[in-house]
Coordinates of C-alpha atoms in Angstrom, one line a residue:
M1 CA -77.9 33.0 -14.7
G2 CA -80.5 32.9 -17.4
G3 CA -80.7 31.1 -20.7
D4 CA -79.9 32.6 -24.1
T5 CA -82.5 34.2 -26.3
P6 CA -83.0 32.0 -29.4
T7 CA -82.9 33.2 -33.0
D8 CA -84.1 30.1 -34.8
G9 CA -87.7 30.0 -33.5
S10 CA -87.4 26.3 -32.8
S11 CA -90.8 24.5 -32.2
N12 CA -89.4 22.8 -29.1
T13 CA -89.2 26.2 -27.3
D14 CA -92.3 27.9 -28.7
T15 CA -93.9 30.2 -26.1
D16 CA -97.2 32.0 -25.6
T17 CA -96.5 34.8 -23.2
E18 CA -98.7 37.4 -21.5
L19 CA -96.7 40.3 -19.9
N20 CA -97.9 42.7 -17.1
S21 CA -95.6 45.7 -16.5
S22 CA -95.3 48.0 -13.5
A23 CA -92.8 50.6 -12.4
A24 CA -89.4 49.0 -11.7
T25 CA -87.7 50.6 -8.7
G26 CA -85.3 49.1 -6.3
G27 CA -85.8 48.7 -2.5
D28 CA -84.0 52.0 -2.0
G29 CA -86.1 53.8 -4.6
T30 CA -83.5 53.5 -7.3
A31 CA -84.4 51.9 -10.6
A32 CA -83.7 48.2 -10.8
E33 CA -80.9 47.2 -13.2
S34 CA -81.9 45.6 -16.6
D35 CA -79.6 42.7 -15.9
D36 CA -81.9 41.7 -13.2
A37 CA -84.2 40.4 -15.9
F38 CA -85.2 36.7 -15.7
T39 CA -84.2 35.2 -19.1
Y40 CA -85.1 31.9 -20.6
N41 CA -84.6 30.4 -24.1
G42 CA -87.3 32.4 -25.9
G43 CA -87.8 35.5 -23.8
R44 CA -87.2 37.6 -20.8
V45 CA -89.2 39.1 -17.9
D46 CA -87.8 42.4 -16.7
P47 CA -88.0 43.8 -13.1
G48 CA -91.5 44.9 -12.3
E49 CA -93.0 42.6 -14.9
S50 CA -94.8 39.2 -14.6
A51 CA -95.4 36.7 -17.4
N52 CA -97.7 33.7 -17.9
I53 CA -96.0 31.4 -20.3
R54 CA -96.8 28.1 -22.1
Y55 CA -93.4 26.8 -22.8
G56 CA -92.8 24.1 -25.4
I57 CA -90.8 21.1 -24.1
S58 CA -91.6 18.3 -26.5
E59 CA -94.2 17.2 -29.1
T60 CA -97.0 14.7 -29.2
Y61 CA -97.4 11.8 -31.6
L62 CA -99.2 14.2 -33.9
G63 CA -96.4 16.7 -33.8
D64 CA -98.3 19.2 -31.7
P65 CA -96.3 21.0 -29.0
I66 CA -96.4 19.9 -25.4
R67 CA -96.3 23.0 -23.3
V68 CA -95.8 23.5 -19.6
P69 CA -97.4 26.4 -17.9
V70 CA -95.0 28.8 -16.1
T71 CA -95.7 32.0 -14.3
I72 CA -92.7 34.3 -13.6
I73 CA -93.1 37.3 -11.3
N74 CA -90.0 39.5 -11.3
G75 CA -90.2 41.9 -8.4
A76 CA -89.2 45.5 -8.9
K77 CA -86.8 45.1 -6.0
R78 CA -83.7 42.9 -5.8
G79 CA -83.7 39.6 -4.1
P80 CA -83.3 35.8 -4.6
T81 CA -85.0 33.8 -7.4
V82 CA -87.2 31.1 -5.9
C83 CA -88.7 28.2 -7.9
L84 CA -92.0 26.6 -6.8
S85 CA -92.7 23.4 -8.7
A86 CA -95.4 20.8 -8.6
A87 CA -96.8 17.8 -10.5
A88 CA -93.6 16.2 -11.6
H89 CA -95.9 13.2 -11.1
G90 CA -99.0 13.9 -13.0
D91 CA -101.6 12.7 -10.5
E92 CA -100.1 14.6 -7.5
L93 CA -102.5 17.6 -7.3
N94 CA -102.1 19.3 -3.9
G95 CA -99.0 21.1 -4.9
I96 CA -100.6 22.5 -8.1
E97 CA -103.0 24.5 -6.1
V98 CA -100.3 25.8 -3.7
V99 CA -98.2 27.0 -6.7
R100 CA -101.2 28.6 -8.4
E101 CA -102.4 30.5 -5.4
V102 CA -98.9 31.9 -4.7
A103 CA -98.6 33.0 -8.3
H104 CA -102.0 34.4 -8.9
D105 CA -103.8 35.1 -5.5
W106 CA -101.0 36.7 -3.5
D107 CA -100.0 40.3 -3.5
H108 CA -96.4 40.6 -4.8
S109 CA -96.2 44.4 -5.2
E110 CA -93.4 44.5 -2.6
L111 CA -91.6 41.4 -3.8
H112 CA -87.9 41.4 -3.5
G113 CA -86.5 39.0 -6.1
T114 CA -88.3 36.7 -8.5
L115 CA -90.7 33.8 -8.3
V116 CA -90.7 31.1 -10.9
C117 CA -93.9 29.1 -10.6
L118 CA -94.3 25.7 -12.3
P119 CA -97.6 24.3 -11.3
V120 CA -97.7 21.3 -13.7
M121 CA -94.3 20.0 -14.9
N122 CA -95.5 16.6 -16.1
V123 CA -98.2 17.8 -18.6
P124 CA -98.7 14.4 -20.4
G125 CA -99.1 12.7 -17.0
F126 CA -101.4 15.4 -15.7
L127 CA -103.7 15.1 -18.8
A128 CA -103.9 11.3 -18.4
Q129 CA -104.1 11.6 -14.6
E130 CA -101.2 9.2 -14.3
R131 CA -98.1 9.3 -12.1
Y132 CA -95.6 8.8 -14.9
L133 CA -95.2 10.1 -18.4
P134 CA -97.5 8.0 -20.5
I135 CA -94.7 7.5 -22.9
Y136 CA -93.1 4.2 -22.0
D137 CA -94.0 5.0 -18.3
R138 CA -90.9 7.1 -17.8
D139 CA -90.6 8.9 -14.4
L140 CA -90.0 12.6 -15.0
N141 CA -88.7 12.9 -11.4
R142 CA -85.9 10.4 -12.1
S143 CA -84.9 12.2 -15.3
F144 CA -83.4 15.5 -14.0
P145 CA -81.3 17.4 -15.0
G146 CA -82.1 15.9 -18.3
R147 CA -80.1 15.7 -21.5
E148 CA -80.5 16.7 -25.1
G149 CA -80.6 13.9 -27.5
S150 CA -81.6 11.3 -24.9
T151 CA -85.0 9.7 -23.9
S152 CA -88.2 11.7 -24.2
A153 CA -88.3 12.1 -20.4
R154 CA -84.8 13.4 -20.2
R155 CA -85.4 15.8 -23.1
M156 CA -88.4 17.3 -21.3
A157 CA -86.5 17.4 -18.0
Y158 CA -83.6 19.2 -19.8
Q159 CA -85.9 21.9 -21.1
I160 CA -87.5 22.5 -17.7
F161 CA -84.2 22.4 -15.8
T162 CA -82.1 24.6 -18.0
N163 CA -84.7 27.3 -18.6
F164 CA -86.5 27.5 -15.2
I165 CA -84.6 25.7 -12.5
E166 CA -80.9 26.6 -13.2
P167 CA -81.6 30.4 -13.1
C168 CA -82.9 30.1 -9.5
D169 CA -81.3 30.4 -6.1
L170 CA -83.7 28.2 -4.1
G171 CA -86.4 25.6 -4.9
I172 CA -89.4 24.0 -3.3
D173 CA -90.8 20.9 -5.1
F174 CA -94.3 19.8 -4.0
H175 CA -95.3 16.1 -4.0
T176 CA -98.0 13.8 -2.6
S177 CA -97.8 10.1 -1.8
T178 CA -98.5 7.7 -4.6
R179 CA -102.0 6.2 -5.2
G180 CA -103.4 4.2 -2.3
R181 CA -101.3 6.0 0.4
T182 CA -101.3 9.3 2.1
N183 CA -98.6 11.5 3.9
M184 CA -98.8 14.1 6.6
L185 CA -97.1 17.3 5.4
H186 CA -93.4 17.0 5.9
V187 CA -90.1 18.1 4.3
R188 CA -87.4 16.0 2.8
A189 CA -84.0 17.7 2.6
D190 CA -80.3 17.2 2.3
L191 CA -79.2 18.1 5.8
D192 CA -75.6 18.2 4.9
N193 CA -76.2 21.4 2.9
P194 CA -76.4 24.5 5.3
T195 CA -78.7 26.5 2.9
V196 CA -81.0 23.5 2.5
V197 CA -81.2 23.2 6.3
R198 CA -82.1 26.9 6.5
L199 CA -84.7 26.4 3.8
A200 CA -86.2 23.3 5.4
N201 CA -86.4 25.0 8.8
A202 CA -88.0 28.0 7.2
F203 CA -90.8 26.0 5.6
S204 CA -92.0 25.4 9.2
S205 CA -93.2 21.8 8.9
N206 CA -93.4 19.6 12.0
V207 CA -91.3 16.8 10.4
I208 CA -88.1 17.1 8.4
I209 CA -86.6 13.8 7.0
G210 CA -82.9 14.0 6.0
G211 CA -81.4 12.5 2.9
D212 CA -79.9 13.7 -0.3
G213 CA -82.7 12.0 -2.4
P214 CA -82.5 9.5 -5.2
S215 CA -80.5 10.3 -8.4
G216 CA -82.5 12.1 -11.0
T217 CA -85.0 13.7 -8.6
L218 CA -85.5 17.4 -9.0
R219 CA -84.4 18.3 -5.4
S220 CA -81.3 16.1 -5.6
E221 CA -80.1 17.3 -9.0
A222 CA -80.9 21.0 -8.3
T223 CA -79.1 21.0 -5.0
E224 CA -76.1 19.3 -6.6
A225 CA -76.2 22.1 -9.2
G226 CA -76.0 24.8 -6.6
I227 CA -79.8 25.5 -6.3
P228 CA -80.7 24.4 -2.7
T229 CA -84.0 22.6 -3.0
I230 CA -86.4 20.8 -0.7
T231 CA -89.2 18.4 -1.3
V232 CA -92.6 18.9 0.4
E233 CA -94.7 15.8 0.8
M234 CA -98.4 16.4 1.5
G235 CA -101.5 14.2 1.3
E236 CA -102.5 11.8 -1.4
A237 CA -102.8 11.7 -5.2
H238 CA -105.9 12.6 -7.3
R239 CA -107.4 15.3 -5.0
F240 CA -107.1 18.7 -3.5
Q241 CA -106.9 18.6 0.3
R242 CA -107.6 22.1 1.5
R243 CA -106.2 21.8 5.0
L244 CA -102.8 20.6 3.7
I245 CA -102.8 23.2 0.9
D246 CA -103.3 26.0 3.4
R247 CA -100.6 24.6 5.7
A248 CA -98.2 24.5 2.7
L249 CA -99.1 28.1 1.8
T250 CA -98.0 29.0 5.4
G251 CA -94.7 27.3 4.7
V252 CA -94.1 29.2 1.5
A253 CA -94.9 32.5 3.1
S254 CA -92.4 31.6 5.9
V255 CA -89.7 30.8 3.4
L256 CA -90.3 34.0 1.5
A257 CA -90.0 35.9 4.8
E258 CA -86.8 34.1 5.8
F259 CA -85.0 34.8 2.6
G260 CA -86.1 38.4 2.3
C261 CA -88.6 38.1 -0.6
H262 CA -91.6 39.3 1.4
R263 CA -90.1 41.4 4.1
E264 CA -93.4 42.4 5.6
S265 CA -94.1 38.7 6.5
A266 CA -92.9 36.8 9.5
V267 CA -91.1 33.4 9.7
H268 CA -93.5 30.8 11.1
W269 CA -92.6 28.3 13.9
P270 CA -94.7 25.2 13.8
G271 CA -94.8 24.7 17.5
W272 CA -92.9 21.4 17.6
R273 CA -90.5 19.7 15.2
V274 CA -88.8 16.3 14.7
V275 CA -85.7 16.1 12.5
I276 CA -84.9 12.6 11.3
T277 CA -81.2 12.3 10.4
D278 CA -80.6 8.5 10.9
D279 CA -82.3 5.5 9.2
D280 CA -82.6 4.0 12.7
E281 CA -85.1 6.8 13.5
K282 CA -87.6 5.8 10.8
T283 CA -89.0 2.7 9.2
W284 CA -91.5 1.5 6.7
L285 CA -93.7 -1.3 8.2
R286 CA -94.5 -3.8 5.5
A287 CA -97.1 -6.6 5.3
D288 CA -95.9 -10.1 6.0
A289 CA -99.1 -11.5 4.7
G290 CA -101.5 -10.8 1.9
G291 CA -105.1 -9.8 2.7
I292 CA -107.5 -7.1 3.7
V293 CA -106.1 -4.4 6.1
D294 CA -108.0 -2.9 9.0
M295 CA -105.9 0.3 9.8
K296 CA -106.2 1.3 13.4
H297 CA -104.4 4.7 13.2
G298 CA -104.3 7.4 10.6
R299 CA -101.9 9.9 9.2
G300 CA -100.2 12.0 11.9
A301 CA -101.1 9.6 14.8
L302 CA -98.9 9.1 17.7
V303 CA -98.5 5.4 18.5
E304 CA -96.8 3.7 21.5
E305 CA -94.3 0.8 21.1
G306 CA -96.4 -2.4 20.9
D307 CA -99.6 -0.7 19.8
V308 CA -101.4 -2.6 17.0
I309 CA -101.2 -0.3 14.0
C310 CA -103.4 -2.6 11.8
T311 CA -104.6 -6.1 11.3
I312 CA -104.5 -8.2 8.1
T313 CA -107.2 -10.8 7.5
N314 CA -108.4 -13.1 4.7
P315 CA -111.9 -12.9 3.3
F316 CA -113.3 -15.2 5.9
K317 CA -111.8 -13.3 8.9
E318 CA -110.6 -16.6 10.3
E319 CA -109.3 -16.0 13.8
D320 CA -106.2 -18.2 13.4
D321 CA -105.2 -16.3 10.3
I322 CA -105.4 -12.7 11.6
V323 CA -102.0 -10.9 11.5
A324 CA -101.5 -8.0 13.9
V325 CA -98.9 -5.4 12.9
E326 CA -97.4 -3.7 16.0
A327 CA -95.4 -0.5 16.3
P328 CA -91.7 -1.4 16.9
F329 CA -91.1 1.8 18.8
T330 CA -93.0 4.9 20.0
G331 CA -93.4 7.3 17.1
L332 CA -95.4 9.3 14.6
I333 CA -97.1 7.9 11.6
V334 CA -96.0 10.1 8.7
G335 CA -97.4 8.0 5.9
V336 CA -100.1 5.4 5.9
L337 CA -101.9 3.0 3.6
E338 CA -105.3 4.2 2.2
N339 CA -106.1 1.3 -0.1
P340 CA -107.0 -1.5 2.3
V341 CA -105.6 -4.5 0.3
V342 CA -102.0 -5.8 0.3
Y343 CA -99.6 -8.4 -1.0
P344 CA -96.8 -9.5 1.3
G345 CA -94.1 -6.8 1.2
N346 CA -96.5 -3.9 0.4
P347 CA -95.9 -0.9 2.7
L348 CA -98.4 -0.3 5.5
C349 CA -97.1 2.9 7.2
H350 CA -94.1 5.1 7.6
L351 CA -93.1 5.5 11.2
V352 CA -90.6 8.0 12.7
G353 CA -89.3 8.2 16.2
L354 CA -89.9 11.1 18.6
E355 CA -87.8 12.5 21.5
R356 CA -89.6 12.9 24.8
D357 CA -89.9 16.7 24.6
T358 CA -91.3 16.5 21.0
R359 CA -93.8 13.9 22.1
T360 CA -95.0 16.1 24.9
A361 CA -95.5 19.1 22.6
L362 CA -97.3 16.9 20.1
E363 CA -99.6 15.5 22.8
R364 CA -100.4 19.0 24.0
E365 CA -101.2 20.1 20.4
Q366 CA -103.5 17.1 19.8
R367 CA -105.3 17.7 23.1
T368 CA -105.9 21.4 22.1
E369 CA -107.2 20.3 18.7
R370 CA -109.6 17.8 20.3
S371 CA -110.9 20.4 22.6
R372 CA -111.5 22.8 19.7
S373 CA -113.3 20.1 17.8
E374 CA -115.6 19.3 20.7
L375 CA -116.5 23.0 20.9
R376 CA -117.6 23.3 17.3

């Protein structure tokens, strides 16, 4: 379901588009139908074509257009339309590289369906290298599906959502942790939605955390609108982390295989998996004292109940004032503090519980990785 082609040339939907055409034939050798075109308010991309678009979603204080980059690859063969999006928070960079590589480095000559690639949604935040829109500090990822005639953030979200999210069948939205913290790669998904469950499993992450997501988030609003969407959390803000990017690319390839977009590829199994469906299976440990943190375990570490995860001390390291933070249960550290200073109440780490079989598989994997590292 695409948008309508405009006739008024509105500055709010100006586009600069580059088209690349190829023969459009269906998977059975028949010509693809013209109604398989991907349409948005301002143009269309027919089967067998790809387009690099700079799509206007707002204007600056000087009246210049704010344009989001979009790559649309419409396969010559029929299949689902999949959206890959990143940088709803402008300083979260890992996902940008995932989306760019899928769009521009992969061979899509046998693509069944369409890829809609949005590497940088929050352009003002990206330019300022800030999490939020630097326009009254609005959070773009609490503004979907957006609304015309509303706040600046909701107007931008509306343009992105109606033109490039609503026409899709599935979505993967990439994020990192906020500044000062880091996440191991994991999926967040509404596990009450069967297609979301299939999508989350196909992405092949080791950890899936259930929940429908806060109101206004892209994955929550897209799923509510009938476009099953997951969030992928990976790493930290302000950097490219190559190992995580490569792992996420494996996940995207697995999803495209599962849903028949790249039929020559295989669905990937991560080796072990923990699915968190209950709040009792996860917790954020928070500081009960202010001070300087000495973190004893990193992202992805397995900790036993009672292990000291970190200590908090004052500038004098006075013995009587050292606060030790212990693991309340045996589990996996999914997210962890990077900036080693805290106020009381600041988060220290995100811990999820593990079943015995999952723990055994994780320990086996970690032993193998240590052995490989020792041989290098």
